[in-house]
Amino acid sequence: MSAIKIAIASDHAGYPLKRELDEELQRLGYQVLNLGTDGPDSVDYPDFGHALAERVASGEAELGVLVCGTGIGISIAANRNPRVRAALCHDTTSARLSRQHNDANVLVLGARMTGAEVAMDSLRVFLDTPFEGGRHARRVAKLG
Ligand code: RB5
């Protein structure tokens, strides 16, 4: 069985945390599709949010992880794609509930808001938590 593919992207503010998340994903045995950015030079977060959203929407990647400074801009960009449910999470509780209730397919983290250890825990929880379905499926369907 081939490994689950996870797309990951960030802007410059999220780049150091993205590197750590990428390493953790690989350590956990996921196949990582890194869409950049790959250095500290200033870039525009919408370019990376849109690029990742396309890969998740097309099914090329099963899930996605996005990082910018606050997580706000890049989640707004990703959520413009109607097939994407990008959840900006600040802790393991929001990461867990984003999967259980919202069937989120993209985890978004703010590198200037969330410490690396909480971010890493949130990543693991996000990946390990299934969607609950039931009444939540009806609501998720109404998201369009
Ligand atoms: C970049 O300075 C910063 O604006 C960006 O990373 C993000 O926080 C936008 O929402």
PDB file of C-alpha atoms and ligand atoms in Angstrom:
ATOM      1  CA  MET A   1       0.000   0.000   0.000  1.00  0.00           C
ATOM      2  CA  SER A   2       1.421   3.392  -0.947  1.00  0.00           C
ATOM      3  CA  ALA A   3       1.799   6.102   1.672  1.00  0.00           C
ATOM      4  CA  ILE A   4      -0.837   8.803   2.045  1.00  0.00           C
ATOM      5  CA  LYS A   5       0.245  11.940   0.212  1.00  0.00           C
ATOM      6  CA  ILE A   6       0.171  15.220   2.121  1.00  0.00           C
ATOM      7  CA  ALA A   7       0.796  18.549   0.399  1.00  0.00           C
ATOM      8  CA  ILE A   8       2.556  21.232   2.425  1.00  0.00           C
ATOM      9  CA  ALA A   9       3.216  24.909   1.691  1.00  0.00           C
ATOM     10  CA  SER A  10       3.980  28.164   3.439  1.00  0.00           C
ATOM     11  CA  ASP A  11       5.080  31.731   2.872  1.00  0.00           C
ATOM     12  CA  HIS A  12       8.386  33.075   4.225  1.00  0.00           C
ATOM     13  CA  ALA A  13       6.948  33.647   7.709  1.00  0.00           C
ATOM     14  CA  GLY A  14       5.850  30.041   7.904  1.00  0.00           C
ATOM     15  CA  TYR A  15       8.907  28.527   6.265  1.00  0.00           C
ATOM     16  CA  PRO A  16      10.890  27.505   9.402  1.00  0.00           C
ATOM     17  CA  LEU A  17       7.847  25.800  10.937  1.00  0.00           C
ATOM     18  CA  LYS A  18       6.945  24.195   7.594  1.00  0.00           C
ATOM     19  CA  ARG A  19      10.373  22.567   7.515  1.00  0.00           C
ATOM     20  CA  GLU A  20       9.790  21.030  10.927  1.00  0.00           C
ATOM     21  CA  LEU A  21       6.316  19.846   9.975  1.00  0.00           C
ATOM     22  CA  ASP A  22       7.651  18.366   6.729  1.00  0.00           C
ATOM     23  CA  GLU A  23      10.312  16.417   8.643  1.00  0.00           C
ATOM     24  CA  GLU A  24       7.719  15.135  11.093  1.00  0.00           C
ATOM     25  CA  LEU A  25       5.417  14.018   8.277  1.00  0.00           C
ATOM     26  CA  GLN A  26       8.254  12.092   6.675  1.00  0.00           C
ATOM     27  CA  ARG A  27       9.219  10.566  10.015  1.00  0.00           C
ATOM     28  CA  LEU A  28       5.607   9.389  10.391  1.00  0.00           C
ATOM     29  CA  GLY A  29       5.778   7.695   6.979  1.00  0.00           C
ATOM     30  CA  TYR A  30       3.686  10.076   4.886  1.00  0.00           C
ATOM     31  CA  GLN A  31       4.598  11.000   1.336  1.00  0.00           C
ATOM     32  CA  VAL A  32       5.134  14.766   1.347  1.00  0.00           C
ATOM     33  CA  LEU A  33       4.458  17.018  -1.630  1.00  0.00           C
ATOM     34  CA  ASN A  34       6.356  20.194  -0.783  1.00  0.00           C
ATOM     35  CA  LEU A  35       5.060  23.201  -2.731  1.00  0.00           C
ATOM     36  CA  GLY A  36       7.435  25.762  -1.174  1.00  0.00           C
ATOM     37  CA  THR A  37       8.396  28.331  -0.261  1.00  0.00           C
ATOM     38  CA  ASP A  38      11.857  27.015   0.495  1.00  0.00           C
ATOM     39  CA  GLY A  39      13.695  29.962   1.944  1.00  0.00           C
ATOM     40  CA  PRO A  40      13.335  33.170   3.957  1.00  0.00           C
ATOM     41  CA  ASP A  41      12.844  35.504   0.973  1.00  0.00           C
ATOM     42  CA  SER A  42       9.566  37.401   1.029  1.00  0.00           C
ATOM     43  CA  VAL A  43       6.767  35.831  -1.037  1.00  0.00           C
ATOM     44  CA  ASP A  44       2.987  36.283  -1.269  1.00  0.00           C
ATOM     45  CA  TYR A  45       0.934  33.845   0.815  1.00  0.00           C
ATOM     46  CA  PRO A  46      -2.027  33.656  -1.657  1.00  0.00           C
ATOM     47  CA  ASP A  47       0.220  32.032  -4.274  1.00  0.00           C
ATOM     48  CA  PHE A  48       0.966  29.166  -1.912  1.00  0.00           C
ATOM     49  CA  GLY A  49      -2.542  28.854  -0.484  1.00  0.00           C
ATOM     50  CA  HIS A  50      -4.035  28.614  -3.971  1.00  0.00           C
ATOM     51  CA  ALA A  51      -1.384  26.164  -5.214  1.00  0.00           C
ATOM     52  CA  LEU A  52      -1.936  23.801  -2.311  1.00  0.00           C
ATOM     53  CA  ALA A  53      -5.720  24.075  -2.559  1.00  0.00           C
ATOM     54  CA  GLU A  54      -5.553  22.954  -6.205  1.00  0.00           C
ATOM     55  CA  ARG A  55      -3.535  19.848  -5.305  1.00  0.00           C
ATOM     56  CA  VAL A  56      -5.990  18.853  -2.570  1.00  0.00           C
ATOM     57  CA  ALA A  57      -9.059  19.674  -4.685  1.00  0.00           C
ATOM     58  CA  SER A  58      -7.760  17.559  -7.577  1.00  0.00           C
ATOM     59  CA  GLY A  59      -7.102  14.611  -5.273  1.00  0.00           C
ATOM     60  CA  GLU A  60      -3.384  14.618  -5.988  1.00  0.00           C
ATOM     61  CA  ALA A  61      -2.882  15.062  -2.255  1.00  0.00           C
ATOM     62  CA  GLU A  62      -5.302  13.611   0.267  1.00  0.00           C
ATOM     63  CA  LEU A  63      -4.699  16.327   2.848  1.00  0.00           C
ATOM     64  CA  GLY A  64      -2.791  19.594   3.095  1.00  0.00           C
ATOM     65  CA  VAL A  65      -0.840  21.619   5.628  1.00  0.00           C
ATOM     66  CA  LEU A  66      -0.400  25.385   5.274  1.00  0.00           C
ATOM     67  CA  VAL A  67       1.610  27.845   7.347  1.00  0.00           C
ATOM     68  CA  CYS A  68       1.935  31.635   7.248  1.00  0.00           C
ATOM     69  CA  GLY A  69       2.623  34.172   9.998  1.00  0.00           C
ATOM     70  CA  THR A  70      -0.851  34.214  11.487  1.00  0.00           C
ATOM     71  CA  GLY A  71      -2.381  31.430   9.409  1.00  0.00           C
ATOM     72  CA  ILE A  72      -5.144  33.854   8.457  1.00  0.00           C
ATOM     73  CA  GLY A  73      -4.141  34.994   4.977  1.00  0.00           C
ATOM     74  CA  ILE A  74      -3.180  31.583   3.691  1.00  0.00           C
ATOM     75  CA  SER A  75      -6.387  29.990   5.025  1.00  0.00           C
ATOM     76  CA  ILE A  76      -8.506  32.679   3.360  1.00  0.00           C
ATOM     77  CA  ALA A  77      -6.724  31.921   0.082  1.00  0.00           C
ATOM     78  CA  ALA A  78      -7.136  28.143   0.363  1.00  0.00           C
ATOM     79  CA  ASN A  79     -10.803  28.399   1.302  1.00  0.00           C
ATOM     80  CA  ARG A  80     -11.594  30.197  -1.962  1.00  0.00           C
ATOM     81  CA  ASN A  81     -11.432  26.735  -3.493  1.00  0.00           C
ATOM     82  CA  PRO A  82     -14.879  25.143  -3.006  1.00  0.00           C
ATOM     83  CA  ARG A  83     -13.419  21.666  -2.470  1.00  0.00           C
ATOM     84  CA  VAL A  84     -11.168  22.809   0.345  1.00  0.00           C
ATOM     85  CA  ARG A  85     -12.023  23.031   4.014  1.00  0.00           C
ATOM     86  CA  ALA A  86      -8.970  24.707   5.500  1.00  0.00           C
ATOM     87  CA  ALA A  87      -9.053  24.995   9.296  1.00  0.00           C
ATOM     88  CA  LEU A  88      -6.894  27.529  11.104  1.00  0.00           C
ATOM     89  CA  CYS A  89      -5.983  25.756  14.334  1.00  0.00           C
ATOM     90  CA  HIS A  90      -4.140  27.059  17.377  1.00  0.00           C
ATOM     91  CA  ASP A  91      -4.119  23.956  19.543  1.00  0.00           C
ATOM     92  CA  THR A  92      -4.856  20.252  19.555  1.00  0.00           C
ATOM     93  CA  THR A  93      -8.509  20.792  20.466  1.00  0.00           C
ATOM     94  CA  SER A  94      -9.221  22.885  17.380  1.00  0.00           C
ATOM     95  CA  ALA A  95      -7.220  20.421  15.281  1.00  0.00           C
ATOM     96  CA  ARG A  96      -9.272  17.502  16.610  1.00  0.00           C
ATOM     97  CA  LEU A  97     -12.628  19.243  16.205  1.00  0.00           C
ATOM     98  CA  SER A  98     -11.759  20.457  12.702  1.00  0.00           C
ATOM     99  CA  ARG A  99     -11.540  16.805  11.675  1.00  0.00           C
ATOM    100  CA  GLN A 100     -14.415  15.415  13.769  1.00  0.00           C
ATOM    101  CA  HIS A 101     -16.969  18.132  12.962  1.00  0.00           C
ATOM    102  CA  ASN A 102     -15.780  19.892   9.808  1.00  0.00           C
ATOM    103  CA  ASP A 103     -13.987  17.121   7.910  1.00  0.00           C
ATOM    104  CA  ALA A 104     -11.204  19.651   7.351  1.00  0.00           C
ATOM    105  CA  ASN A 105      -8.857  18.582   4.575  1.00  0.00           C
ATOM    106  CA  VAL A 106      -6.246  21.267   5.190  1.00  0.00           C
ATOM    107  CA  LEU A 107      -4.627  22.092   8.537  1.00  0.00           C
ATOM    108  CA  VAL A 108      -3.495  25.713   8.796  1.00  0.00           C
ATOM    109  CA  LEU A 109      -1.059  26.959  11.427  1.00  0.00           C
ATOM    110  CA  GLY A 110       0.242  30.426  12.277  1.00  0.00           C
ATOM    111  CA  ALA A 111       3.989  30.299  12.869  1.00  0.00           C
ATOM    112  CA  ARG A 112       3.911  33.608  14.756  1.00  0.00           C
ATOM    113  CA  MET A 113       0.998  32.475  16.903  1.00  0.00           C
ATOM    114  CA  THR A 114       1.606  28.843  17.769  1.00  0.00           C
ATOM    115  CA  GLY A 115       4.759  27.335  19.250  1.00  0.00           C
ATOM    116  CA  ALA A 116       6.492  24.541  17.374  1.00  0.00           C
ATOM    117  CA  GLU A 117       5.635  21.871  19.929  1.00  0.00           C
ATOM    118  CA  VAL A 118       1.920  22.720  19.942  1.00  0.00           C
ATOM    119  CA  ALA A 119       2.018  22.872  16.142  1.00  0.00           C
ATOM    120  CA  MET A 120       3.591  19.424  15.944  1.00  0.00           C
ATOM    121  CA  ASP A 121       1.052  17.961  18.393  1.00  0.00           C
ATOM    122  CA  SER A 122      -1.756  19.592  16.410  1.00  0.00           C
ATOM    123  CA  LEU A 123      -0.427  18.037  13.212  1.00  0.00           C
ATOM    124  CA  ARG A 124      -0.412  14.546  14.733  1.00  0.00           C
ATOM    125  CA  VAL A 125      -3.909  14.959  16.163  1.00  0.00           C
ATOM    126  CA  PHE A 126      -5.224  16.285  12.844  1.00  0.00           C
ATOM    127  CA  LEU A 127      -3.831  13.264  10.992  1.00  0.00           C
ATOM    128  CA  ASP A 128      -5.070  10.715  13.533  1.00  0.00           C
ATOM    129  CA  THR A 129      -8.632  11.989  13.958  1.00  0.00           C
ATOM    130  CA  PRO A 130     -11.422  10.713  11.695  1.00  0.00           C
ATOM    131  CA  PHE A 131     -14.514  12.662  10.605  1.00  0.00           C
ATOM    132  CA  GLU A 132     -17.499  11.761  12.799  1.00  0.00           C
ATOM    133  CA  GLY A 133     -20.078  11.967   9.999  1.00  0.00           C
ATOM    134  CA  GLY A 134     -23.743  11.821  11.077  1.00  0.00           C
ATOM    135  CA  ARG A 135     -25.221  15.269  11.709  1.00  0.00           C
ATOM    136  CA  HIS A 136     -21.859  16.794  10.815  1.00  0.00           C
ATOM    137  CA  ALA A 137     -22.015  15.304   7.318  1.00  0.00           C
ATOM    138  CA  ARG A 138     -25.259  17.197   6.653  1.00  0.00           C
ATOM    139  CA  ARG A 139     -23.669  20.454   7.772  1.00  0.00           C
ATOM    140  CA  VAL A 140     -20.453  19.901   5.835  1.00  0.00           C
ATOM    141  CA  ALA A 141     -22.552  19.196   2.702  1.00  0.00           C
ATOM    142  CA  LYS A 142     -24.170  22.617   3.152  1.00  0.00           C
ATOM    143  CA  LEU A 143     -20.758  24.288   2.967  1.00  0.00           C
ATOM    144  CA  GLY A 144     -20.963  23.772  -0.785  1.00  0.00           C
TER     145      GLY A 144
HETATM  146  C1  RB5 B   1       3.684  38.059   6.137  1.00  0.00           C
HETATM  147  O1  RB5 B   1       4.355  39.140   6.700  1.00  0.00           O
HETATM  148  C2  RB5 B   1       2.327  37.884   6.814  1.00  0.00           C
HETATM  149  O2  RB5 B   1       1.482  38.926   6.474  1.00  0.00           O
HETATM  150  C3  RB5 B   1       1.727  36.545   6.453  1.00  0.00           C
HETATM  151  O3  RB5 B   1       2.599  35.527   6.793  1.00  0.00           O
HETATM  152  C4  RB5 B   1       0.409  36.199   7.108  1.00  0.00           C
HETATM  153  O4  RB5 B   1       0.460  36.381   8.474  1.00  0.00           O
HETATM  154  C5  RB5 B   1      -0.791  36.752   6.480  1.00  0.00           C
HETATM  155  O5  RB5 B   1      -1.922  36.484   6.870  1.00  0.00           O
END
